[in-house]
C-alpha cells in the first residue's frame, strides 16, 4: 500500500457487491498505480470477475467506492466508465468469429465517426501488434487462440484507455501461448506505459509478469504484495501456487 495520497489510478475501497440480494464481495480493497501491472489471483468463485463487473458498472456497488483518476465513478454506467478511461477484456471471449480482424477492430470503434481517426488508431494497434496487420483480412474463426487474444487486447487499446482490465487473459491458451501473451502485456507496459489490472488462474505466471498482486478469497482480499513477495509467501504458495 502506498502512503502517499492520490497516487492511485484506480482505488476500490471497502467494496460490497453481488447478485440479487446476496453480497459476494464483502469489503474488497485494491489499488492500481499508473504504469503498474497488477494481478488478482484466487480460487474459482472467489469473486474476482465480480470485482471487475462492479468496477465496470455491470452490477451495482452496494457499499464502498470506486475512485478512478481522481473521480468517484461508483455505480457509473459501463459507457461512462469507458469514457473515464477504463477498457475491459472480458473473461468470456468477445471477438466476432465470422468477421475479419479489421472488421473486429472497426467494431471496437463504433462510437467514433471520424474515418481518419479510426484509420489512425487502427494503425497504432497494428504497429503494436504487427501480427494483426498481417492477418487484417482473415476471419477470426480461423485464427489461433493466441492471435484472438491479441485482437481482443488490440481492440481494447483502440479506445486509448488509461487502464485496461483483463479477466483471465491466458484462459484456454497453451502454456507457450500464455507466455507469449504475458510477454505482450509486459512489453506494452514497458513501451507505452500501459496500466493493467488482470485476473489470472495461472497464478504463478500472472504474478511473475506483474509488479504487484492481490489474493482474493471468499469475497475479500487476504494477501497483497509485490508479485515476488506473493510468490515467496509460504501460505500463498501452498494454497495457490501448488508449491512448498
Ligand atoms: N450472474 C450471476 N448470478 C448469480 N451468482 C453469480 C453470478 N455470477 C457469478 N455468481 C456467483 O458469484 C460468485 C463469484 O463468482 P465470480 O466473480 O465469477 O468468481 P471468480 O471470477 O473468482 O471465479 C460465485 O459463487 C458465482 O457462482
Ligand atoms: Mg472469473
Short mmCIF file of C-alpha atoms and ligand atoms in Angstrom, two decimals:
data_model
loop_
_atom_site.label_atom_id
_atom_site.label_comp_id
_atom_site.label_asym_id
_atom_site.label_seq_id
_atom_site.Cartn_x
_atom_site.Cartn_y
_atom_site.Cartn_z
CA UNK A 1 0.00 0.00 0.00
CA UNK A 2 1.15 3.50 -0.77
CA UNK A 3 1.41 6.08 1.99
CA UNK A 4 1.10 8.94 -0.45
CA UNK A 5 -2.40 10.18 -1.19
CA UNK A 6 -3.72 10.47 -4.72
CA UNK A 7 -1.07 8.41 -6.44
CA UNK A 8 -3.54 5.72 -7.41
CA UNK A 9 -5.11 5.48 -10.80
CA UNK A 10 -7.78 3.08 -9.55
CA UNK A 11 -8.86 2.62 -5.99
CA UNK A 12 -11.51 0.17 -4.86
CA UNK A 13 -12.47 0.90 -1.27
CA UNK A 14 -14.34 -1.47 1.00
CA UNK A 15 -16.47 -2.73 -1.85
CA UNK A 16 -19.64 -4.77 -1.29
CA UNK A 17 -21.42 -6.14 -4.34
CA UNK A 18 -23.13 -9.30 -5.55
CA UNK A 19 -26.16 -10.74 -7.25
CA UNK A 20 -29.79 -10.45 -6.25
CA UNK A 21 -29.74 -9.80 -2.51
CA UNK A 22 -26.54 -11.62 -1.83
CA UNK A 23 -23.17 -9.92 -1.38
CA UNK A 24 -20.39 -11.92 -2.97
CA UNK A 25 -17.85 -9.17 -2.27
CA UNK A 26 -17.59 -8.17 1.36
CA UNK A 27 -15.05 -5.42 1.76
CA UNK A 28 -12.66 -5.61 -1.18
CA UNK A 29 -9.81 -3.10 -1.23
CA UNK A 30 -7.35 -2.73 -4.04
CA UNK A 31 -5.42 -0.09 -5.85
CA UNK A 32 -3.58 0.30 -9.09
CA UNK A 33 -0.94 2.95 -9.63
CA UNK A 34 -0.21 4.49 -13.03
CA UNK A 35 2.20 2.32 -15.01
CA UNK A 36 1.65 -0.82 -12.94
CA UNK A 37 0.67 -4.34 -13.88
CA UNK A 38 -1.44 -5.68 -11.02
CA UNK A 39 -2.64 -9.28 -10.84
CA UNK A 40 -5.57 -10.64 -8.83
CA UNK A 41 -5.41 -14.35 -8.08
CA UNK A 42 -7.63 -16.62 -6.01
CA UNK A 43 -9.77 -19.73 -6.24
CA UNK A 44 -12.64 -20.20 -8.60
CA UNK A 45 -15.76 -18.49 -7.32
CA UNK A 46 -13.83 -16.11 -5.04
CA UNK A 47 -15.43 -13.10 -6.70
CA UNK A 48 -12.63 -11.93 -8.97
CA UNK A 49 -14.82 -11.38 -12.02
CA UNK A 50 -17.44 -9.85 -9.77
CA UNK A 51 -14.94 -7.14 -8.77
CA UNK A 52 -14.49 -6.30 -12.44
CA UNK A 53 -18.24 -6.26 -13.05
CA UNK A 54 -18.78 -3.92 -10.11
CA UNK A 55 -16.00 -1.55 -11.20
CA UNK A 56 -17.45 -1.56 -14.69
CA UNK A 57 -20.97 -0.75 -13.58
CA UNK A 58 -22.39 -4.07 -14.77
CA UNK A 59 -23.66 -4.81 -11.27
CA UNK A 60 -24.27 -2.32 -8.53
CA UNK A 61 -21.89 -1.48 -5.72
CA UNK A 62 -23.91 -1.70 -2.52
CA UNK A 63 -21.29 -0.24 -0.22
CA UNK A 64 -17.84 1.25 -0.70
CA UNK A 65 -16.48 3.17 -3.64
CA UNK A 66 -14.56 3.11 -6.87
CA UNK A 67 -12.24 6.05 -7.46
CA UNK A 68 -10.62 6.39 -10.86
CA UNK A 69 -8.19 9.07 -11.91
CA UNK A 70 -9.35 11.30 -9.09
CA UNK A 71 -13.09 10.94 -9.77
CA UNK A 72 -15.70 8.89 -7.95
CA UNK A 73 -17.10 6.51 -10.57
CA UNK A 74 -19.02 4.26 -8.18
CA UNK A 75 -22.11 2.90 -9.92
CA UNK A 76 -21.43 4.68 -13.19
CA UNK A 77 -22.77 3.12 -16.38
CA UNK A 78 -20.34 0.97 -18.40
CA UNK A 79 -20.27 3.69 -21.06
CA UNK A 80 -19.27 6.31 -18.53
CA UNK A 81 -16.60 4.02 -17.09
CA UNK A 82 -15.26 3.54 -20.59
CA UNK A 83 -15.37 7.27 -21.20
CA UNK A 84 -13.45 7.80 -17.96
CA UNK A 85 -10.66 5.67 -19.47
CA UNK A 86 -11.11 2.03 -18.45
CA UNK A 87 -11.29 -0.65 -21.15
CA UNK A 88 -12.12 -4.24 -20.34
CA UNK A 89 -11.15 -7.54 -21.91
CA UNK A 90 -13.84 -9.86 -20.51
CA UNK A 91 -13.50 -13.44 -19.34
CA UNK A 92 -15.89 -14.75 -21.95
CA UNK A 93 -14.23 -14.36 -25.27
CA UNK A 94 -15.63 -11.43 -27.12
CA UNK A 95 -14.45 -11.40 -30.72
CA UNK A 96 -16.83 -11.99 -33.61
CA UNK A 97 -15.64 -15.19 -35.32
CA UNK A 98 -17.32 -14.54 -38.68
CA UNK A 99 -15.69 -11.15 -39.05
CA UNK A 100 -12.16 -10.27 -40.09
CA UNK A 101 -9.51 -8.74 -37.86
CA UNK A 102 -10.08 -5.36 -39.45
CA UNK A 103 -13.87 -5.57 -39.08
CA UNK A 104 -13.48 -6.53 -35.43
CA UNK A 105 -11.23 -3.55 -34.84
CA UNK A 106 -13.68 -1.24 -36.60
CA UNK A 107 -16.46 -2.60 -34.38
CA UNK A 108 -14.36 -1.64 -31.39
CA UNK A 109 -14.60 1.98 -32.52
CA UNK A 110 -18.26 2.04 -33.40
CA UNK A 111 -18.75 5.26 -31.44
CA UNK A 112 -16.11 7.09 -33.47
CA UNK A 113 -17.40 8.85 -36.59
CA UNK A 114 -14.17 10.34 -37.91
CA UNK A 115 -12.79 7.91 -40.56
CA UNK A 116 -9.27 9.34 -40.42
CA UNK A 117 -9.20 8.99 -36.69
CA UNK A 118 -10.38 5.35 -36.94
CA UNK A 119 -7.68 4.67 -39.51
CA UNK A 120 -5.04 6.32 -37.38
CA UNK A 121 -5.92 4.38 -34.26
CA UNK A 122 -6.07 1.05 -36.08
CA UNK A 123 -2.60 1.85 -37.46
CA UNK A 124 -1.31 2.37 -33.92
CA UNK A 125 -2.68 -1.03 -32.90
CA UNK A 126 -1.16 -2.67 -35.97
CA UNK A 127 2.13 -1.04 -35.00
CA UNK A 128 1.87 -2.62 -31.55
CA UNK A 129 0.76 -5.99 -32.95
CA UNK A 130 2.24 -6.40 -36.46
CA UNK A 131 0.80 -9.91 -36.49
CA UNK A 132 -2.69 -8.41 -36.59
CA UNK A 133 -1.78 -6.32 -39.60
CA UNK A 134 -0.61 -9.47 -41.40
CA UNK A 135 -3.96 -11.06 -40.60
CA UNK A 136 -6.13 -7.98 -41.24
CA UNK A 137 -8.35 -9.65 -43.84
CA UNK A 138 -8.51 -13.00 -42.11
CA UNK A 139 -11.64 -14.24 -40.36
CA UNK A 140 -11.23 -14.57 -36.63
CA UNK A 141 -12.67 -18.06 -36.50
CA UNK A 142 -9.67 -19.34 -38.47
CA UNK A 143 -7.07 -17.76 -36.17
CA UNK A 144 -5.27 -19.31 -33.21
CA UNK A 145 -6.35 -18.65 -29.62
CA UNK A 146 -3.27 -16.52 -29.04
CA UNK A 147 -3.99 -14.35 -32.08
CA UNK A 148 -7.60 -13.92 -30.98
CA UNK A 149 -6.39 -12.77 -27.56
CA UNK A 150 -4.04 -10.26 -29.23
CA UNK A 151 -7.01 -8.96 -31.16
CA UNK A 152 -9.06 -8.54 -28.00
CA UNK A 153 -6.23 -6.63 -26.36
CA UNK A 154 -5.67 -4.59 -29.51
CA UNK A 155 -9.35 -3.74 -29.72
CA UNK A 156 -9.32 -2.51 -26.12
CA UNK A 157 -6.23 -0.38 -26.91
CA UNK A 158 -8.09 1.37 -29.73
CA UNK A 159 -10.02 3.18 -27.03
CA UNK A 160 -6.75 4.65 -25.69
CA UNK A 161 -7.57 3.59 -22.14
CA UNK A 162 -5.72 4.80 -19.09
CA UNK A 163 -6.33 1.38 -17.57
CA UNK A 164 -7.03 -1.95 -19.19
CA UNK A 165 -8.72 -4.66 -17.12
CA UNK A 166 -8.25 -8.22 -18.39
CA UNK A 167 -10.19 -11.14 -16.98
CA UNK A 168 -8.02 -14.24 -17.37
CA UNK A 169 -6.08 -13.29 -20.49
CA UNK A 170 -4.44 -16.74 -20.51
CA UNK A 171 -7.69 -18.74 -20.26
CA UNK A 172 -7.79 -21.62 -22.71
CA UNK A 173 -4.30 -20.99 -24.07
CA UNK A 174 -1.46 -23.49 -24.25
CA UNK A 175 1.49 -22.75 -21.90
CA UNK A 176 3.75 -21.40 -24.64
CA UNK A 177 0.99 -19.10 -25.91
CA UNK A 178 0.25 -17.98 -22.35
CA UNK A 179 3.89 -16.99 -22.04
CA UNK A 180 3.65 -15.06 -25.28
CA UNK A 181 0.53 -13.17 -24.16
CA UNK A 182 2.12 -12.22 -20.82
CA UNK A 183 5.18 -11.15 -22.82
CA UNK A 184 2.98 -8.82 -24.87
CA UNK A 185 1.38 -7.40 -21.73
CA UNK A 186 4.80 -6.68 -20.21
CA UNK A 187 6.02 -5.20 -23.49
CA UNK A 188 3.01 -2.86 -23.78
CA UNK A 189 3.54 -1.83 -20.18
CA UNK A 190 7.21 -1.03 -20.88
CA UNK A 191 6.73 0.54 -24.33
CA UNK A 192 3.63 2.65 -23.92
CA UNK A 193 3.27 2.67 -20.14
CA UNK A 194 0.03 0.71 -20.31
CA UNK A 195 -1.50 0.22 -16.86
CA UNK A 196 -3.02 -3.23 -16.41
CA UNK A 197 -5.27 -4.87 -13.85
CA UNK A 198 -5.64 -8.55 -14.62
CA UNK A 199 -7.22 -11.63 -13.10
CA UNK A 200 -5.29 -14.85 -13.51
CA UNK A 201 -5.92 -18.52 -12.79
CA UNK A 202 -2.40 -19.09 -13.97
CA UNK A 203 -1.28 -17.57 -10.69
CA UNK A 204 2.47 -18.04 -10.80
CA UNK A 205 2.95 -16.76 -14.35
CA UNK A 206 0.49 -13.94 -13.77
CA UNK A 207 2.37 -12.79 -10.67
CA UNK A 208 5.72 -13.14 -12.43
CA UNK A 209 4.50 -10.74 -15.11
CA UNK A 210 3.13 -8.26 -12.54
CA UNK A 211 4.51 -5.54 -10.31
CA UNK A 212 2.00 -6.26 -7.56
CA UNK A 213 -0.71 -8.72 -6.77
CA UNK A 214 -3.69 -9.48 -4.58
CA UNK A 215 -5.20 -12.72 -3.40
CA UNK A 216 -8.98 -12.72 -3.29
CA UNK A 217 -10.77 -15.39 -1.26
CA UNK A 218 -14.48 -15.59 -0.43
CA UNK A 219 -15.09 -12.03 -1.48
CA UNK A 220 -12.25 -10.45 0.50
CA UNK A 221 -8.63 -9.72 -0.30
CA UNK A 222 -6.42 -11.71 2.02
CA UNK A 223 -2.85 -11.14 0.84
CA UNK A 224 -1.14 -8.45 -1.16
CA UNK A 225 2.38 -7.57 -2.12
CA UNK A 226 4.78 -7.40 -4.99
CA UNK A 227 4.49 -10.27 -7.44
CA UNK A 228 7.67 -11.75 -5.99
CA UNK A 229 6.52 -11.34 -2.37
CA UNK A 230 3.37 -13.28 -3.10
CA UNK A 231 5.27 -15.98 -4.97
CA UNK A 232 7.65 -16.27 -1.98
CA UNK A 233 4.88 -16.23 0.67
CA UNK A 234 4.63 -19.81 2.03
CA UNK A 235 0.86 -19.69 2.57
CA UNK A 236 0.18 -18.24 -0.84
CA UNK A 237 2.47 -20.85 -2.36
CA UNK A 238 0.76 -23.69 -0.58
CA UNK A 239 -2.76 -22.55 -1.37
CA UNK A 240 -2.44 -21.07 -4.84
CA UNK A 241 0.84 -21.86 -6.48
CA UNK A 242 0.93 -25.60 -5.97
CA UNK A 243 4.33 -25.33 -4.33
CA UNK A 244 6.05 -25.62 -0.98
N1 LIG B 1 -24.74 -13.73 -12.71
C1 LIG B 1 -24.62 -14.33 -11.51
N2 LIG B 1 -25.71 -14.55 -10.74
C2 LIG B 1 -25.60 -15.13 -9.53
N3 LIG B 1 -24.43 -15.51 -8.99
C3 LIG B 1 -23.31 -15.31 -9.71
C4 LIG B 1 -23.34 -14.71 -11.00
N4 LIG B 1 -22.08 -14.63 -11.48
C5 LIG B 1 -21.29 -15.17 -10.51
N5 LIG B 1 -22.03 -15.56 -9.46
C6 LIG B 1 -21.51 -16.18 -8.22
O1 LIG B 1 -20.61 -15.26 -7.61
C7 LIG B 1 -19.51 -15.95 -7.07
C8 LIG B 1 -18.23 -15.34 -7.59
O2 LIG B 1 -18.17 -15.50 -9.00
P1 LIG B 1 -17.00 -14.88 -9.86
O3 LIG B 1 -16.82 -13.45 -9.51
O4 LIG B 1 -17.32 -15.19 -11.27
O5 LIG B 1 -15.75 -15.72 -9.35
P2 LIG B 1 -14.27 -15.84 -9.94
O6 LIG B 1 -14.14 -14.92 -11.09
O7 LIG B 1 -13.36 -15.51 -8.80
O8 LIG B 1 -14.12 -17.28 -10.33
C9 LIG B 1 -19.68 -17.41 -7.42
O9 LIG B 1 -20.21 -18.08 -6.29
C10 LIG B 1 -20.68 -17.40 -8.54
O10 LIG B 1 -21.47 -18.57 -8.51
MG1 LIG B 2 -13.86 -15.22 -13.11
#
